[in-house]
GROMACS .gro file of C-alpha atoms in nm:
model
  403
    1UNK     CA    1  -6.767   0.778  -3.787
    2UNK     CA    2  -7.096   0.607  -3.700
    3UNK     CA    3  -7.127   0.234  -3.847
    4UNK     CA    4  -7.427   0.198  -4.082
    5UNK     CA    5  -7.654  -0.064  -4.025
    6UNK     CA    6  -7.655  -0.341  -4.263
    7UNK     CA    7  -8.053  -0.419  -4.263
    8UNK     CA    8  -8.220  -0.235  -4.551
    9UNK     CA    9  -8.548  -0.025  -4.531
   10UNK     CA   10  -8.820  -0.255  -4.391
   11UNK     CA   11  -8.561  -0.446  -4.131
   12UNK     CA   12  -8.488  -0.779  -4.371
   13UNK     CA   13  -8.224  -0.872  -4.625
   14UNK     CA   14  -8.289  -0.793  -5.015
   15UNK     CA   15  -8.488  -1.055  -5.207
   16UNK     CA   16  -8.232  -1.321  -5.273
   17UNK     CA   17  -7.971  -1.262  -5.008
   18UNK     CA   18  -7.988  -1.583  -4.885
   19UNK     CA   19  -7.911  -1.762  -5.202
   20UNK     CA   20  -7.875  -2.180  -5.226
   21UNK     CA   21  -7.500  -2.253  -5.198
   22UNK     CA   22  -7.309  -2.538  -5.276
   23UNK     CA   23  -7.215  -2.826  -5.003
   24UNK     CA   24  -6.981  -2.772  -4.895
   25UNK     CA   25  -6.965  -2.399  -4.971
   26UNK     CA   26  -6.706  -2.243  -5.175
   27UNK     CA   27  -6.659  -1.906  -5.051
   28UNK     CA   28  -6.307  -1.720  -5.017
   29UNK     CA   29  -6.136  -1.845  -4.706
   30UNK     CA   30  -5.898  -1.561  -4.531
   31UNK     CA   31  -5.561  -1.603  -4.359
   32UNK     CA   32  -5.579  -1.879  -4.141
   33UNK     CA   33  -5.652  -1.750  -3.732
   34UNK     CA   34  -5.779  -1.426  -3.893
   35UNK     CA   35  -6.002  -1.235  -3.690
   36UNK     CA   36  -6.377  -1.270  -3.805
   37UNK     CA   37  -6.434  -0.875  -3.980
   38UNK     CA   38  -6.617  -0.653  -3.832
   39UNK     CA   39  -6.723  -0.295  -3.857
   40UNK     CA   40  -7.133  -0.282  -3.915
   41UNK     CA   41  -7.394  -0.377  -3.641
   42UNK     CA   42  -7.436  -0.607  -3.583
   43UNK     CA   43  -7.155  -0.825  -3.594
   44UNK     CA   44  -7.157  -1.063  -3.916
   45UNK     CA   45  -7.344  -1.361  -3.791
   46UNK     CA   46  -7.179  -1.656  -3.689
   47UNK     CA   47  -7.234  -2.045  -3.737
   48UNK     CA   48  -7.479  -2.124  -3.462
   49UNK     CA   49  -7.255  -2.232  -3.205
   50UNK     CA   50  -6.988  -2.261  -3.473
   51UNK     CA   51  -6.639  -2.105  -3.537
   52UNK     CA   52  -6.631  -1.790  -3.697
   53UNK     CA   53  -6.661  -1.712  -4.083
   54UNK     CA   54  -6.420  -1.852  -4.325
   55UNK     CA   55  -6.315  -2.143  -4.082
   56UNK     CA   56  -6.545  -2.365  -4.151
   57UNK     CA   57  -6.535  -2.517  -4.390
   58UNK     CA   58  -6.265  -2.429  -4.628
   59UNK     CA   59  -6.296  -2.349  -4.989
   60UNK     CA   60  -6.302  -2.569  -5.294
   61UNK     CA   61  -6.397  -2.883  -5.096
   62UNK     CA   62  -6.547  -3.147  -5.325
   63UNK     CA   63  -6.885  -3.200  -5.344
   64UNK     CA   64  -6.992  -3.436  -5.080
   65UNK     CA   65  -6.690  -3.469  -4.878
   66UNK     CA   66  -6.593  -3.346  -4.533
   67UNK     CA   67  -6.427  -3.008  -4.486
   68UNK     CA   68  -5.999  -3.076  -4.541
   69UNK     CA   69  -5.810  -3.036  -4.258
   70UNK     CA   70  -5.595  -2.739  -4.197
   71UNK     CA   71  -5.243  -2.818  -4.253
   72UNK     CA   72  -5.039  -2.983  -3.954
   73UNK     CA   73  -4.803  -2.691  -3.832
   74UNK     CA   74  -5.000  -2.403  -3.937
   75UNK     CA   75  -4.911  -2.045  -3.854
   76UNK     CA   76  -4.940  -2.010  -3.493
   77UNK     CA   77  -5.124  -1.670  -3.498
   78UNK     CA   78  -5.410  -1.660  -3.279
   79UNK     CA   79  -5.720  -1.431  -3.320
   80UNK     CA   80  -5.981  -1.308  -3.057
   81UNK     CA   81  -6.198  -1.618  -2.907
   82UNK     CA   82  -6.528  -1.638  -3.136
   83UNK     CA   83  -6.745  -1.410  -3.050
   84UNK     CA   84  -7.142  -1.518  -2.909
   85UNK     CA   85  -7.339  -1.620  -3.223
   86UNK     CA   86  -7.629  -1.369  -3.322
   87UNK     CA   87  -7.874  -1.319  -3.054
   88UNK     CA   88  -7.643  -1.470  -2.735
   89UNK     CA   89  -7.557  -1.115  -2.593
   90UNK     CA   90  -7.879  -1.005  -2.380
   91UNK     CA   91  -8.035  -0.659  -2.465
   92UNK     CA   92  -7.888  -0.613  -2.802
   93UNK     CA   93  -8.155  -0.565  -3.077
   94UNK     CA   94  -8.151  -0.434  -3.423
   95UNK     CA   95  -8.173  -0.078  -3.531
   96UNK     CA   96  -8.502  -0.139  -3.744
   97UNK     CA   97  -8.845  -0.008  -3.737
   98UNK     CA   98  -9.085  -0.281  -3.706
   99UNK     CA   99  -9.404  -0.122  -3.658
  100UNK     CA  100  -9.565  -0.238  -3.972
  101UNK     CA  101  -9.461  -0.615  -3.874
  102UNK     CA  102  -9.605  -0.603  -3.498
  103UNK     CA  103  -9.923  -0.420  -3.636
  104UNK     CA  104  -9.973  -0.740  -3.881
  105UNK     CA  105  -9.930  -0.947  -3.578
  106UNK     CA  106 -10.150  -0.801  -3.369
  107UNK     CA  107 -10.426  -0.742  -3.648
  108UNK     CA  108 -10.352  -1.157  -3.747
  109UNK     CA  109 -10.514  -1.236  -3.372
  110UNK     CA  110 -10.728  -0.939  -3.248
  111UNK     CA  111 -11.059  -1.050  -3.489
  112UNK     CA  112 -11.237  -1.329  -3.476
  113UNK     CA  113 -11.021  -1.618  -3.588
  114UNK     CA  114 -10.649  -1.619  -3.660
  115UNK     CA  115 -10.482  -1.547  -3.978
  116UNK     CA  116 -10.218  -1.823  -3.987
  117UNK     CA  117 -10.074  -1.724  -4.313
  118UNK     CA  118  -9.979  -1.392  -4.154
  119UNK     CA  119  -9.778  -1.524  -3.846
  120UNK     CA  120  -9.614  -1.753  -4.029
  121UNK     CA  121  -9.514  -1.465  -4.305
  122UNK     CA  122  -9.388  -1.233  -4.054
  123UNK     CA  123  -9.219  -1.440  -3.798
  124UNK     CA  124  -9.013  -1.688  -4.030
  125UNK     CA  125  -8.854  -1.364  -4.160
  126UNK     CA  126  -8.684  -1.170  -3.884
  127UNK     CA  127  -8.279  -1.271  -3.760
  128UNK     CA  128  -8.239  -1.311  -3.381
  129UNK     CA  129  -8.221  -0.934  -3.330
  130UNK     CA  130  -8.451  -0.844  -3.529
  131UNK     CA  131  -8.695  -1.050  -3.355
  132UNK     CA  132  -8.584  -0.883  -3.046
  133UNK     CA  133  -8.706  -0.522  -3.183
  134UNK     CA  134  -9.050  -0.707  -3.322
  135UNK     CA  135  -9.134  -0.797  -2.980
  136UNK     CA  136  -9.041  -0.523  -2.815
  137UNK     CA  137  -9.260  -0.312  -3.029
  138UNK     CA  138  -9.553  -0.551  -3.030
  139UNK     CA  139  -9.524  -0.556  -2.637
  140UNK     CA  140  -9.505  -0.177  -2.600
  141UNK     CA  141  -9.712  -0.079  -2.860
  142UNK     CA  142 -10.020  -0.267  -2.760
  143UNK     CA  143  -9.964  -0.321  -2.420
  144UNK     CA  144  -9.937  -0.723  -2.476
  145UNK     CA  145  -9.771  -0.969  -2.496
  146UNK     CA  146  -9.732  -1.155  -2.781
  147UNK     CA  147  -9.572  -1.472  -2.642
  148UNK     CA  148  -9.890  -1.484  -2.456
  149UNK     CA  149 -10.112  -1.386  -2.743
  150UNK     CA  150  -9.952  -1.678  -2.941
  151UNK     CA  151 -10.027  -1.892  -2.665
  152UNK     CA  152 -10.347  -1.845  -2.667
  153UNK     CA  153 -10.456  -1.806  -3.043
  154UNK     CA  154 -10.252  -2.106  -3.190
  155UNK     CA  155 -10.200  -2.473  -3.073
  156UNK     CA  156 -10.008  -2.777  -3.140
  157UNK     CA  157  -9.657  -2.778  -3.265
  158UNK     CA  158  -9.726  -2.525  -3.471
  159UNK     CA  159  -9.755  -2.310  -3.180
  160UNK     CA  160  -9.453  -2.481  -3.024
  161UNK     CA  161  -9.258  -2.312  -3.353
  162UNK     CA  162  -9.393  -2.009  -3.372
  163UNK     CA  163  -9.334  -1.932  -2.972
  164UNK     CA  164  -8.960  -2.083  -3.023
  165UNK     CA  165  -8.923  -1.811  -3.297
  166UNK     CA  166  -9.060  -1.520  -3.065
  167UNK     CA  167  -8.838  -1.631  -2.799
  168UNK     CA  168  -8.509  -1.599  -3.000
  169UNK     CA  169  -8.251  -1.858  -2.989
  170UNK     CA  170  -8.093  -1.810  -2.640
  171UNK     CA  171  -8.403  -1.773  -2.462
  172UNK     CA  172  -8.533  -2.105  -2.632
  173UNK     CA  173  -8.198  -2.303  -2.578
  174UNK     CA  174  -8.283  -2.176  -2.174
  175UNK     CA  175  -8.650  -2.285  -2.201
  176UNK     CA  176  -8.593  -2.645  -2.356
  177UNK     CA  177  -8.275  -2.695  -2.079
  178UNK     CA  178  -8.548  -2.637  -1.832
  179UNK     CA  179  -8.780  -2.866  -2.014
  180UNK     CA  180  -8.531  -3.106  -2.076
  181UNK     CA  181  -8.413  -3.124  -1.686
  182UNK     CA  182  -8.807  -3.065  -1.547
  183UNK     CA  183  -9.031  -3.337  -1.432
  184UNK     CA  184  -8.938  -3.706  -1.439
  185UNK     CA  185  -8.649  -3.831  -1.655
  186UNK     CA  186  -8.411  -3.604  -1.846
  187UNK     CA  187  -8.516  -3.545  -2.224
  188UNK     CA  188  -8.134  -3.663  -2.328
  189UNK     CA  189  -8.185  -3.554  -2.683
  190UNK     CA  190  -8.259  -3.212  -2.580
  191UNK     CA  191  -7.963  -3.186  -2.351
  192UNK     CA  192  -7.744  -3.284  -2.641
  193UNK     CA  193  -7.892  -3.022  -2.934
  194UNK     CA  194  -7.852  -2.738  -2.680
  195UNK     CA  195  -7.535  -2.787  -2.515
  196UNK     CA  196  -7.276  -2.976  -2.750
  197UNK     CA  197  -7.037  -2.894  -2.988
  198UNK     CA  198  -7.138  -2.493  -2.895
  199UNK     CA  199  -6.871  -2.221  -2.884
  200UNK     CA  200  -6.730  -2.149  -2.526
  201UNK     CA  201  -6.911  -1.795  -2.587
  202UNK     CA  202  -7.252  -1.947  -2.662
  203UNK     CA  203  -7.234  -2.200  -2.327
  204UNK     CA  204  -7.131  -1.910  -2.129
  205UNK     CA  205  -7.417  -1.704  -2.229
  206UNK     CA  206  -7.657  -2.008  -2.210
  207UNK     CA  207  -7.533  -2.075  -1.839
  208UNK     CA  208  -7.580  -1.684  -1.745
  209UNK     CA  209  -7.941  -1.688  -1.890
  210UNK     CA  210  -8.063  -2.027  -1.733
  211UNK     CA  211  -7.906  -1.859  -1.380
  212UNK     CA  212  -8.111  -1.534  -1.421
  213UNK     CA  213  -8.410  -1.743  -1.552
  214UNK     CA  214  -8.422  -1.983  -1.296
  215UNK     CA  215  -8.198  -1.885  -1.002
  216UNK     CA  216  -8.008  -2.202  -1.012
  217UNK     CA  217  -7.691  -2.282  -1.175
  218UNK     CA  218  -7.718  -2.511  -1.507
  219UNK     CA  219  -7.446  -2.733  -1.385
  220UNK     CA  220  -7.600  -2.817  -1.052
  221UNK     CA  221  -7.919  -2.879  -1.235
  222UNK     CA  222  -7.775  -3.095  -1.519
  223UNK     CA  223  -7.563  -3.261  -1.259
  224UNK     CA  224  -7.867  -3.370  -1.022
  225UNK     CA  225  -8.007  -3.523  -1.342
  226UNK     CA  226  -7.776  -3.747  -1.516
  227UNK     CA  227  -7.584  -4.065  -1.432
  228UNK     CA  228  -7.220  -4.051  -1.271
  229UNK     CA  229  -7.058  -4.145  -1.612
  230UNK     CA  230  -7.273  -3.879  -1.833
  231UNK     CA  231  -7.240  -3.656  -1.546
  232UNK     CA  232  -6.864  -3.628  -1.572
  233UNK     CA  233  -6.897  -3.550  -1.932
  234UNK     CA  234  -7.153  -3.268  -1.933
  235UNK     CA  235  -6.942  -3.109  -1.647
  236UNK     CA  236  -6.664  -3.111  -1.889
  237UNK     CA  237  -6.853  -2.932  -2.177
  238UNK     CA  238  -7.033  -2.671  -1.951
  239UNK     CA  239  -6.659  -2.594  -1.826
  240UNK     CA  240  -6.691  -2.398  -2.148
  241UNK     CA  241  -6.324  -2.430  -2.246
  242UNK     CA  242  -6.298  -2.632  -2.593
  243UNK     CA  243  -6.025  -2.487  -2.796
  244UNK     CA  244  -6.110  -2.221  -3.020
  245UNK     CA  245  -6.106  -2.249  -3.376
  246UNK     CA  246  -5.837  -2.023  -3.455
  247UNK     CA  247  -5.589  -2.254  -3.260
  248UNK     CA  248  -5.359  -2.460  -3.497
  249UNK     CA  249  -5.364  -2.834  -3.523
  250UNK     CA  250  -5.034  -2.949  -3.439
  251UNK     CA  251  -4.952  -3.342  -3.521
  252UNK     CA  252  -4.777  -3.382  -3.246
  253UNK     CA  253  -5.085  -3.351  -3.007
  254UNK     CA  254  -5.290  -3.537  -3.295
  255UNK     CA  255  -5.086  -3.828  -3.229
  256UNK     CA  256  -5.105  -3.825  -2.878
  257UNK     CA  257  -5.484  -3.775  -2.873
  258UNK     CA  258  -5.506  -4.075  -3.157
  259UNK     CA  259  -5.281  -4.308  -2.918
  260UNK     CA  260  -5.474  -4.230  -2.579
  261UNK     CA  261  -5.797  -4.279  -2.737
  262UNK     CA  262  -5.716  -4.591  -2.880
  263UNK     CA  263  -5.558  -4.697  -2.518
  264UNK     CA  264  -5.875  -4.594  -2.410
  265UNK     CA  265  -6.135  -4.834  -2.606
  266UNK     CA  266  -6.025  -5.119  -2.865
  267UNK     CA  267  -5.646  -5.101  -2.701
  268UNK     CA  268  -5.684  -5.212  -2.356
  269UNK     CA  269  -5.834  -5.502  -2.201
  270UNK     CA  270  -5.917  -5.343  -1.867
  271UNK     CA  271  -6.259  -5.164  -1.958
  272UNK     CA  272  -6.311  -4.878  -2.168
  273UNK     CA  273  -6.162  -4.547  -1.975
  274UNK     CA  274  -6.437  -4.336  -2.029
  275UNK     CA  275  -6.268  -4.008  -1.900
  276UNK     CA  276  -6.050  -4.000  -2.144
  277UNK     CA  277  -6.257  -4.002  -2.460
  278UNK     CA  278  -6.488  -3.767  -2.264
  279UNK     CA  279  -6.206  -3.539  -2.224
  280UNK     CA  280  -6.066  -3.529  -2.605
  281UNK     CA  281  -6.424  -3.524  -2.736
  282UNK     CA  282  -6.537  -3.208  -2.519
  283UNK     CA  283  -6.191  -3.011  -2.523
  284UNK     CA  284  -6.059  -3.020  -2.885
  285UNK     CA  285  -6.207  -2.762  -3.176
  286UNK     CA  286  -6.386  -2.899  -3.455
  287UNK     CA  287  -6.079  -2.854  -3.670
  288UNK     CA  288  -5.874  -3.084  -3.369
  289UNK     CA  289  -6.156  -3.358  -3.365
  290UNK     CA  290  -6.163  -3.350  -3.763
  291UNK     CA  291  -5.777  -3.450  -3.787
  292UNK     CA  292  -5.796  -3.717  -3.474
  293UNK     CA  293  -6.093  -3.885  -3.678
  294UNK     CA  294  -5.891  -3.891  -3.980
  295UNK     CA  295  -5.575  -4.007  -3.839
  296UNK     CA  296  -5.733  -4.251  -3.621
  297UNK     CA  297  -5.873  -4.406  -3.932
  298UNK     CA  298  -5.496  -4.408  -4.112
  299UNK     CA  299  -5.319  -4.555  -3.817
  300UNK     CA  300  -5.559  -4.844  -3.709
  301UNK     CA  301  -5.802  -4.843  -4.030
  302UNK     CA  302  -6.123  -4.815  -3.820
  303UNK     CA  303  -6.369  -4.569  -3.800
  304UNK     CA  304  -6.366  -4.360  -3.495
  305UNK     CA  305  -6.723  -4.355  -3.475
  306UNK     CA  306  -6.766  -4.701  -3.526
  307UNK     CA  307  -6.504  -4.763  -3.208
  308UNK     CA  308  -6.705  -4.524  -2.990
  309UNK     CA  309  -7.049  -4.652  -3.104
  310UNK     CA  310  -6.900  -5.052  -3.017
  311UNK     CA  311  -6.751  -4.916  -2.672
  312UNK     CA  312  -7.027  -4.711  -2.525
  313UNK     CA  313  -7.387  -4.733  -2.479
  314UNK     CA  314  -7.699  -4.496  -2.405
  315UNK     CA  315  -7.688  -4.135  -2.361
  316UNK     CA  316  -7.291  -4.141  -2.372
  317UNK     CA  317  -7.304  -4.270  -2.673
  318UNK     CA  318  -7.528  -4.049  -2.809
  319UNK     CA  319  -7.365  -3.748  -2.656
  320UNK     CA  320  -6.982  -3.868  -2.790
  321UNK     CA  321  -7.143  -3.977  -3.161
  322UNK     CA  322  -7.286  -3.603  -3.191
  323UNK     CA  323  -6.975  -3.422  -3.079
  324UNK     CA  324  -6.749  -3.636  -3.285
  325UNK     CA  325  -7.017  -3.570  -3.584
  326UNK     CA  326  -7.039  -3.208  -3.549
  327UNK     CA  327  -6.656  -3.191  -3.545
  328UNK     CA  328  -6.601  -3.406  -3.870
  329UNK     CA  329  -6.850  -3.254  -4.087
  330UNK     CA  330  -7.102  -3.029  -3.879
  331UNK     CA  331  -7.375  -2.987  -4.216
  332UNK     CA  332  -7.376  -3.364  -4.254
  333UNK     CA  333  -7.458  -3.384  -3.859
  334UNK     CA  334  -7.690  -3.152  -3.843
  335UNK     CA  335  -7.876  -3.289  -4.182
  336UNK     CA  336  -7.836  -3.591  -3.984
  337UNK     CA  337  -8.026  -3.478  -3.691
  338UNK     CA  338  -8.294  -3.384  -3.910
  339UNK     CA  339  -8.351  -3.712  -4.035
  340UNK     CA  340  -8.339  -3.841  -3.721
  341UNK     CA  341  -8.625  -3.654  -3.640
  342UNK     CA  342  -8.834  -3.780  -3.912
  343UNK     CA  343  -8.754  -4.141  -3.976
  344UNK     CA  344  -8.913  -4.438  -3.856
  345UNK     CA  345  -9.258  -4.453  -3.755
  346UNK     CA  346  -9.423  -4.098  -3.596
  347UNK     CA  347  -9.215  -3.790  -3.617
  348UNK     CA  348  -9.030  -3.675  -3.352
  349UNK     CA  349  -9.206  -3.318  -3.323
  350UNK     CA  350  -9.047  -3.164  -3.058
  351UNK     CA  351  -8.689  -3.263  -3.193
  352UNK     CA  352  -8.818  -3.125  -3.535
  353UNK     CA  353  -8.934  -2.827  -3.419
  354UNK     CA  354  -8.609  -2.731  -3.193
  355UNK     CA  355  -8.396  -2.838  -3.502
  356UNK     CA  356  -8.558  -2.676  -3.791
  357UNK     CA  357  -8.595  -2.349  -3.592
  358UNK     CA  358  -8.235  -2.346  -3.431
  359UNK     CA  359  -8.107  -2.370  -3.781
  360UNK     CA  360  -8.280  -2.098  -3.937
  361UNK     CA  361  -8.148  -1.859  -3.716
  362UNK     CA  362  -7.792  -1.897  -3.942
  363UNK     CA  363  -7.930  -1.873  -4.289
  364UNK     CA  364  -7.576  -1.931  -4.459
  365UNK     CA  365  -7.545  -2.260  -4.242
  366UNK     CA  366  -7.886  -2.382  -4.300
  367UNK     CA  367  -7.815  -2.377  -4.716
  368UNK     CA  368  -7.532  -2.597  -4.608
  369UNK     CA  369  -7.743  -2.833  -4.431
  370UNK     CA  370  -7.955  -2.830  -4.702
  371UNK     CA  371  -7.732  -2.922  -4.968
  372UNK     CA  372  -7.547  -3.209  -4.742
  373UNK     CA  373  -7.951  -3.344  -4.660
  374UNK     CA  374  -7.987  -3.346  -5.042
  375UNK     CA  375  -7.634  -3.519  -5.111
  376UNK     CA  376  -7.665  -3.789  -4.861
  377UNK     CA  377  -8.050  -3.869  -4.845
  378UNK     CA  378  -8.126  -3.818  -5.182
  379UNK     CA  379  -8.421  -3.559  -5.174
  380UNK     CA  380  -8.503  -3.173  -5.084
  381UNK     CA  381  -8.495  -3.119  -4.723
  382UNK     CA  382  -8.859  -2.936  -4.775
  383UNK     CA  383  -8.995  -3.206  -4.957
  384UNK     CA  384  -8.906  -3.462  -4.653
  385UNK     CA  385  -9.054  -3.240  -4.411
  386UNK     CA  386  -9.399  -3.199  -4.643
  387UNK     CA  387  -9.445  -3.537  -4.605
  388UNK     CA  388  -9.411  -3.549  -4.232
  389UNK     CA  389  -9.622  -3.296  -4.152
  390UNK     CA  390  -9.944  -3.129  -4.242
  391UNK     CA  391 -10.165  -2.796  -4.182
  392UNK     CA  392 -10.017  -2.482  -4.042
  393UNK     CA  393  -9.757  -2.659  -3.872
  394UNK     CA  394  -9.627  -2.828  -4.216
  395UNK     CA  395  -9.640  -2.443  -4.380
  396UNK     CA  396  -9.397  -2.311  -4.095
  397UNK     CA  397  -9.183  -2.555  -4.097
  398UNK     CA  398  -9.145  -2.567  -4.459
  399UNK     CA  399  -9.106  -2.187  -4.476
  400UNK     CA  400  -8.822  -2.149  -4.217
  401UNK     CA  401  -8.630  -2.425  -4.456
  402UNK     CA  402  -8.682  -2.269  -4.747
  403UNK     CA  403  -8.562  -1.916  -4.704
   0.00000   0.00000   0.00000
């Protein structure tokens, strides 16, 4: 029997499907190590660059606390590795009719003056596969290029946000990586955002798409742009060999990693062993990193994040702390990344646009991030964005987080 499309007529989720969820979420978790449920088209959306649904966070975690760790020695049955996130399989699109949306976009840009409200309304709604269909429908129906039209008819960070949406998550990752590497100086925050704490499947998709777009390997371009030590860290990351989230957490391995991290940092007088720290944090799953952080604190009465911050500096410190934070509590880490884009004098608009658009692709994870932001920063994320942006740029960013 042919699988039915999960998309209703019109191509969008029913009204209210993406409802506010508590932080951490209270969903029911499947058996440990069980594969993600499939059967419809497209497969259920994975958290952006994260383990399959039901793995993170677990049910019933007290509000505001990081996800609880799977008990040591949990059953060792493995499921298949996590598939790529939605939008990371080239050529995949949604079987929905986007003619109405494509026509609305053309009408919004073909007359004197652009209807920015229509652009926001139409482009803020599709998921990654629907966006592929919408872009293709527009280009073929009107013999034009949607990206070029938006580039011509809009400006500023409003334009950057719209174009990031139309590119979709995979193409946008490749665009940001090229932006980070090209020209003078490496934009280190963009490399961190795109490459760190990602699933193996997403990393392999990004590397393939980058090579296809630029005729060079991502590894070679990153290697030529970073200092030696940081280059070694990103070489480990780009290998795409992290432990999968379905792998059990064994106490013996956690204890060995904790001892190795201590010996490599505050337990030695011979200087920090950076390679050991990089290896552990780049090769372990979120669940394993969470267990390591908890065990390190229990044994040495110090937060592992504080140890890393004291032992490292610059890009290396930021990268290691990002991987650690995502492992311990991904929603909190993403909420803090949004705050980092807005705090202090002047908004870092490049960060804000890329981070909001990236989170927007996974509506369920976005609700968790909004809950984490509310809990740790004591205000609504949309309220904070309104205070840091203006005009159509503001309206687009708020529309993306308020879905």
